Amino acid sequence: MKIDSQAHTAQGLPSSGAADDSDSAVPREASSGGSLRTFGDYELLEEIARGGMGVVYRARQRSLNRIVALKMILTGQWASEVEVQRFRHEAAAAARLSHPHIVPIYEFSERDGLHYFSMKLVEGGSLADQIETFITEPRKAVALMIAVARAVHHAHQRGILHRDLKPANILLDSAGAPHITDFGLAKPLDMDGSDGPTRSGAIVGTIAYMAPEQAEGHNHSL
């Protein structure tokens, strides 16, 4: 079975295995106890997540004095056009949505060859990290899934199909409310059968959470 090589990374706060540091073109100083690193309007406070394609920092946006999540492409200035297209696609898909249970995008831009976007920081970890709590509290689990279902419905109504919904891509805030993130594999339903940055016929997503037609590679029907 052929699986898209970029399909296993969580996006807003990646939860997949860390990439080799030697392959990274983005700064690590902020997470290693060194001095703060300034990146344009942002101060990188610490690295909070890293996946196969992206790295996310807890950052302070200086102009507005607010704490945000700042995501960059892992390969930095050496990112391929496909990587940049997918990164831009991720930000654009999420930016089309405005819902209390979907992580909002604040800004998308490029500086010194580094593409990045900022978004709301959700600091409670992912559902994957806390799933045992919901197993033992079924009423709490039902309330969470109702909120997630309504957020997904909101996205569908606005022509966005997530295609990688899983516990790692559902972030929880301090009150335990869910927030959907990682729209890197999302598909706008108005693309007339095109898969956008995803290769035609490629199997995308996370196997354990795929719909049957997704696992069979029928992307045109998704």
mmCIF file of C-alpha atoms in Angstrom:
data_model
loop_
_atom_site.group_PDB
_atom_site.id
_atom_site.type_symbol
_atom_site.label_atom_id
_atom_site.label_comp_id
_atom_site.label_asym_id
_atom_site.label_seq_id
_atom_site.Cartn_x
_atom_site.Cartn_y
_atom_site.Cartn_z
ATOM 1 C CA MET A 1 0.000 0.000 0.000
ATOM 2 C CA LYS A 2 1.416 3.389 -0.941
ATOM 3 C CA ILE A 3 1.110 5.998 1.774
ATOM 4 C CA ASP A 4 1.825 9.688 1.237
ATOM 5 C CA SER A 5 5.166 10.266 2.980
ATOM 6 C CA GLN A 6 3.948 13.539 4.497
ATOM 7 C CA ALA A 7 0.661 12.209 5.798
ATOM 8 C CA HIS A 8 1.700 11.272 9.315
ATOM 9 C CA THR A 9 2.566 14.676 10.748
ATOM 10 C CA ALA A 10 0.241 16.548 13.025
ATOM 11 C CA GLN A 11 0.112 20.124 12.100
ATOM 12 C CA GLY A 12 -0.836 22.704 14.602
ATOM 13 C CA LEU A 13 1.044 20.840 17.330
ATOM 14 C CA PRO A 14 2.780 17.861 15.682
ATOM 15 C CA SER A 15 2.851 14.683 17.686
ATOM 16 C CA SER A 16 4.770 12.388 15.373
ATOM 17 C CA GLY A 17 8.404 11.416 15.858
ATOM 18 C CA ALA A 18 10.935 14.210 15.780
ATOM 19 C CA ALA A 19 12.946 14.746 12.655
ATOM 20 C CA ASP A 20 16.743 14.495 12.695
ATOM 21 C CA ASP A 21 18.126 17.826 13.886
ATOM 22 C CA SER A 22 20.604 17.859 11.023
ATOM 23 C CA ASP A 23 17.740 18.103 8.547
ATOM 24 C CA SER A 24 16.261 21.166 10.210
ATOM 25 C CA ALA A 25 16.824 24.683 8.875
ATOM 26 C CA VAL A 26 14.868 26.463 11.600
ATOM 27 C CA PRO A 27 16.257 27.747 14.899
ATOM 28 C CA ARG A 28 16.443 25.533 17.997
ATOM 29 C CA GLU A 29 18.089 28.050 20.360
ATOM 30 C CA ALA A 30 14.801 29.058 22.002
ATOM 31 C CA SER A 31 14.149 25.504 23.185
ATOM 32 C CA SER A 32 17.679 24.734 24.395
ATOM 33 C CA GLY A 33 17.845 27.194 27.260
ATOM 34 C CA GLY A 34 19.639 29.875 25.250
ATOM 35 C CA SER A 35 18.661 33.493 24.790
ATOM 36 C CA LEU A 36 15.425 34.495 23.123
ATOM 37 C CA ARG A 37 15.482 34.385 19.350
ATOM 38 C CA THR A 38 13.829 37.226 17.457
ATOM 39 C CA PHE A 39 12.096 36.420 14.201
ATOM 40 C CA GLY A 40 10.535 39.512 12.677
ATOM 41 C CA ASP A 41 7.644 40.568 14.908
ATOM 42 C CA TYR A 42 8.014 37.451 17.042
ATOM 43 C CA GLU A 43 10.164 36.318 19.944
ATOM 44 C CA LEU A 44 10.550 32.547 19.931
ATOM 45 C CA LEU A 45 10.138 31.477 23.536
ATOM 46 C CA GLU A 46 10.402 27.702 23.204
ATOM 47 C CA GLU A 47 9.903 24.890 20.746
ATOM 48 C CA ILE A 48 6.714 23.038 21.638
ATOM 49 C CA ALA A 49 6.277 20.536 18.807
ATOM 50 C CA ARG A 50 8.111 19.060 15.839
ATOM 51 C CA GLY A 51 6.945 16.692 13.119
ATOM 52 C CA GLY A 52 7.992 15.443 9.708
ATOM 53 C CA MET A 53 7.246 18.720 7.913
ATOM 54 C CA GLY A 54 6.941 21.497 10.469
ATOM 55 C CA VAL A 55 8.120 22.873 13.773
ATOM 56 C CA VAL A 56 5.968 24.915 16.161
ATOM 57 C CA TYR A 57 7.157 27.497 18.671
ATOM 58 C CA ARG A 58 5.508 29.214 21.564
ATOM 59 C CA ALA A 59 6.163 32.834 20.626
ATOM 60 C CA ARG A 60 5.315 36.379 21.631
ATOM 61 C CA GLN A 61 4.033 38.669 18.897
ATOM 62 C CA ARG A 62 5.700 41.895 19.931
ATOM 63 C CA SER A 63 3.461 44.383 18.105
ATOM 64 C CA LEU A 64 0.354 43.068 19.889
ATOM 65 C CA ASN A 65 2.081 41.688 22.994
ATOM 66 C CA ARG A 66 0.276 38.350 22.736
ATOM 67 C CA ILE A 67 1.436 34.758 23.007
ATOM 68 C CA VAL A 68 0.851 32.682 19.875
ATOM 69 C CA ALA A 69 1.904 29.437 18.229
ATOM 70 C CA LEU A 70 4.299 30.065 15.344
ATOM 71 C CA LYS A 71 4.770 27.319 12.776
ATOM 72 C CA MET A 72 7.583 27.079 10.228
ATOM 73 C CA ILE A 73 8.526 24.579 7.543
ATOM 74 C CA LEU A 74 11.135 22.268 9.029
ATOM 75 C CA THR A 75 13.496 22.554 6.053
ATOM 76 C CA GLY A 76 13.404 26.345 6.182
ATOM 77 C CA GLN A 77 15.014 28.152 3.243
ATOM 78 C CA TRP A 78 15.582 24.823 1.497
ATOM 79 C CA ALA A 79 11.911 23.893 1.398
ATOM 80 C CA SER A 80 10.762 22.550 -1.963
ATOM 81 C CA GLU A 81 7.971 24.175 -3.922
ATOM 82 C CA VAL A 82 5.726 21.246 -2.999
ATOM 83 C CA GLU A 83 6.444 21.777 0.706
ATOM 84 C CA VAL A 84 5.752 25.500 0.429
ATOM 85 C CA GLN A 85 2.535 24.847 -1.496
ATOM 86 C CA ARG A 86 1.332 22.374 1.131
ATOM 87 C CA PHE A 87 2.267 24.755 3.943
ATOM 88 C CA ARG A 88 0.379 27.612 2.279
ATOM 89 C CA HIS A 89 -2.542 25.281 1.615
ATOM 90 C CA GLU A 90 -2.675 24.361 5.305
ATOM 91 C CA ALA A 91 -2.879 27.985 6.406
ATOM 92 C CA ALA A 92 -5.389 28.937 3.710
ATOM 93 C CA ALA A 93 -7.733 26.053 4.515
ATOM 94 C CA ALA A 94 -7.838 26.890 8.226
ATOM 95 C CA ALA A 95 -8.140 30.621 7.508
ATOM 96 C CA ARG A 96 -11.408 30.009 5.640
ATOM 97 C CA LEU A 97 -12.969 28.811 8.875
ATOM 98 C CA SER A 98 -14.178 30.701 11.921
ATOM 99 C CA HIS A 99 -15.399 28.423 14.684
ATOM 100 C CA PRO A 100 -14.744 28.287 18.458
ATOM 101 C CA HIS A 101 -13.479 24.707 18.139
ATOM 102 C CA ILE A 102 -11.095 25.227 15.198
ATOM 103 C CA VAL A 103 -7.670 26.765 15.809
ATOM 104 C CA PRO A 104 -7.687 30.189 14.071
ATOM 105 C CA ILE A 105 -4.882 31.440 11.826
ATOM 106 C CA TYR A 106 -3.587 34.935 12.565
ATOM 107 C CA GLU A 107 -0.948 35.579 9.907
ATOM 108 C CA PHE A 108 0.808 33.885 6.994
ATOM 109 C CA SER A 109 4.013 35.344 5.634
ATOM 110 C CA GLU A 110 7.633 34.784 4.637
ATOM 111 C CA ARG A 111 10.806 36.322 6.038
ATOM 112 C CA ASP A 112 14.384 35.733 4.927
ATOM 113 C CA GLY A 113 13.265 32.716 2.918
ATOM 114 C CA LEU A 114 11.404 31.162 5.859
ATOM 115 C CA HIS A 115 7.682 30.632 5.392
ATOM 116 C CA TYR A 116 5.627 30.746 8.573
ATOM 117 C CA PHE A 117 2.180 31.295 9.986
ATOM 118 C CA SER A 118 0.967 32.210 13.436
ATOM 119 C CA MET A 119 -2.141 30.880 15.136
ATOM 120 C CA LYS A 120 -3.869 30.742 18.477
ATOM 121 C CA LEU A 121 -1.852 28.898 21.099
ATOM 122 C CA VAL A 122 -3.806 26.055 22.717
ATOM 123 C CA GLU A 123 -1.776 24.963 25.720
ATOM 124 C CA GLY A 124 -3.625 21.944 27.119
ATOM 125 C CA GLY A 125 -1.991 19.292 24.930
ATOM 126 C CA SER A 126 -3.748 17.006 22.484
ATOM 127 C CA LEU A 127 -6.582 14.540 22.918
ATOM 128 C CA ALA A 128 -4.042 11.799 22.204
ATOM 129 C CA ASP A 129 -2.194 12.791 25.374
ATOM 130 C CA GLN A 130 -5.340 12.701 27.525
ATOM 131 C CA ILE A 131 -7.451 10.016 25.916
ATOM 132 C CA GLU A 132 -7.422 7.818 29.051
ATOM 133 C CA THR A 133 -9.334 10.542 30.902
ATOM 134 C CA PHE A 134 -12.165 10.400 28.385
ATOM 135 C CA ILE A 135 -12.284 6.614 28.403
ATOM 136 C CA THR A 136 -13.159 6.712 32.091
ATOM 137 C CA GLU A 137 -15.559 9.675 31.755
ATOM 138 C CA PRO A 138 -18.054 8.820 28.994
ATOM 139 C CA ARG A 139 -20.237 11.908 29.489
ATOM 140 C CA LYS A 140 -17.185 14.112 29.078
ATOM 141 C CA ALA A 141 -16.221 12.156 25.971
ATOM 142 C CA VAL A 142 -19.686 12.602 24.443
ATOM 143 C CA ALA A 143 -19.600 16.368 25.073
ATOM 144 C CA LEU A 144 -16.180 16.591 23.438
ATOM 145 C CA MET A 145 -17.251 14.630 20.370
ATOM 146 C CA ILE A 146 -20.364 16.793 19.949
ATOM 147 C CA ALA A 147 -18.131 19.877 19.887
ATOM 148 C CA VAL A 148 -15.720 18.243 17.411
ATOM 149 C CA ALA A 149 -18.585 17.081 15.166
ATOM 150 C CA ARG A 150 -20.041 20.582 15.040
ATOM 151 C CA ALA A 151 -16.643 22.019 14.128
ATOM 152 C CA VAL A 152 -16.198 19.448 11.357
ATOM 153 C CA HIS A 153 -19.709 20.218 10.102
ATOM 154 C CA HIS A 154 -18.807 23.913 10.027
ATOM 155 C CA ALA A 155 -15.775 23.097 7.873
ATOM 156 C CA HIS A 156 -17.827 20.924 5.512
ATOM 157 C CA GLN A 157 -20.418 23.660 5.104
ATOM 158 C CA ARG A 158 -17.617 25.962 3.979
ATOM 159 C CA GLY A 159 -16.119 23.474 1.558
ATOM 160 C CA ILE A 160 -13.185 22.153 3.611
ATOM 161 C CA LEU A 161 -12.617 18.417 4.158
ATOM 162 C CA HIS A 162 -9.976 17.788 6.838
ATOM 163 C CA ARG A 163 -8.902 14.239 5.821
ATOM 164 C CA ASP A 164 -6.649 13.692 8.843
ATOM 165 C CA LEU A 165 -8.914 14.029 11.863
ATOM 166 C CA LYS A 166 -7.456 12.066 14.785
ATOM 167 C CA PRO A 167 -6.770 12.547 18.519
ATOM 168 C CA ALA A 168 -3.338 14.108 17.879
ATOM 169 C CA ASN A 169 -4.998 16.814 15.771
ATOM 170 C CA ILE A 170 -7.541 17.764 18.422
ATOM 171 C CA LEU A 171 -6.001 20.150 20.946
ATOM 172 C CA LEU A 172 -7.493 20.756 24.375
ATOM 173 C CA ASP A 173 -7.478 24.112 26.138
ATOM 174 C CA SER A 174 -7.205 24.657 29.902
ATOM 175 C CA ALA A 175 -10.952 24.062 30.281
ATOM 176 C CA GLY A 176 -10.791 20.807 28.329
ATOM 177 C CA ALA A 177 -12.557 22.208 25.241
ATOM 178 C CA PRO A 178 -11.380 20.749 21.896
ATOM 179 C CA HIS A 179 -9.835 22.700 19.023
ATOM 180 C CA ILE A 180 -9.224 21.060 15.641
ATOM 181 C CA THR A 181 -5.875 21.767 14.004
ATOM 182 C CA ASP A 182 -3.575 20.420 11.246
ATOM 183 C CA PHE A 183 -5.246 21.196 7.937
ATOM 184 C CA GLY A 184 -2.175 20.183 5.935
ATOM 185 C CA LEU A 185 -4.064 17.402 4.149
ATOM 186 C CA ALA A 186 -7.368 19.269 3.907
ATOM 187 C CA LYS A 187 -9.147 19.394 0.572
ATOM 188 C CA PRO A 188 -11.317 22.289 -0.604
ATOM 189 C CA LEU A 189 -14.461 20.735 -2.029
ATOM 190 C CA ASP A 190 -14.576 23.354 -4.789
ATOM 191 C CA MET A 191 -11.403 22.077 -6.488
ATOM 192 C CA ASP A 192 -13.257 20.032 -9.129
ATOM 193 C CA GLY A 193 -11.641 16.732 -8.250
ATOM 194 C CA SER A 194 -8.118 18.082 -7.831
ATOM 195 C CA ASP A 195 -6.238 16.994 -4.734
ATOM 196 C CA GLY A 196 -4.356 20.284 -4.506
ATOM 197 C CA PRO A 197 -0.856 19.731 -3.061
ATOM 198 C CA THR A 198 -1.513 16.003 -2.624
ATOM 199 C CA ARG A 199 -0.405 13.707 -5.449
ATOM 200 C CA SER A 200 -3.323 12.311 -7.408
ATOM 201 C CA GLY A 201 -4.134 8.779 -6.284
ATOM 202 C CA ALA A 202 -1.889 8.976 -3.212
ATOM 203 C CA ILE A 203 -3.238 7.548 0.029
ATOM 204 C CA VAL A 204 -3.179 10.385 2.548
ATOM 205 C CA GLY A 205 -3.965 10.545 6.219
ATOM 206 C CA THR A 206 -3.310 8.278 9.196
ATOM 207 C CA ILE A 207 -4.198 4.653 8.574
ATOM 208 C CA ALA A 208 -5.931 3.975 11.896
ATOM 209 C CA TYR A 209 -8.312 6.901 11.366
ATOM 210 C CA MET A 210 -8.966 6.757 7.620
ATOM 211 C CA ALA A 211 -12.386 6.366 6.053
ATOM 212 C CA PRO A 212 -12.528 3.190 3.876
ATOM 213 C CA GLU A 213 -12.619 5.186 0.630
ATOM 214 C CA GLN A 214 -9.610 7.187 1.836
ATOM 215 C CA ALA A 215 -7.606 4.019 2.519
ATOM 216 C CA GLU A 216 -8.432 2.805 -0.991
ATOM 217 C CA GLY A 217 -6.981 5.983 -2.497
ATOM 218 C CA HIS A 218 -10.294 7.313 -3.834
ATOM 219 C CA ASN A 219 -9.347 10.924 -3.173
ATOM 220 C CA HIS A 220 -11.644 12.181 -5.925
ATOM 221 C CA SER A 221 -14.641 11.046 -3.873
ATOM 222 C CA LEU A 222 -13.494 12.772 -0.685
#
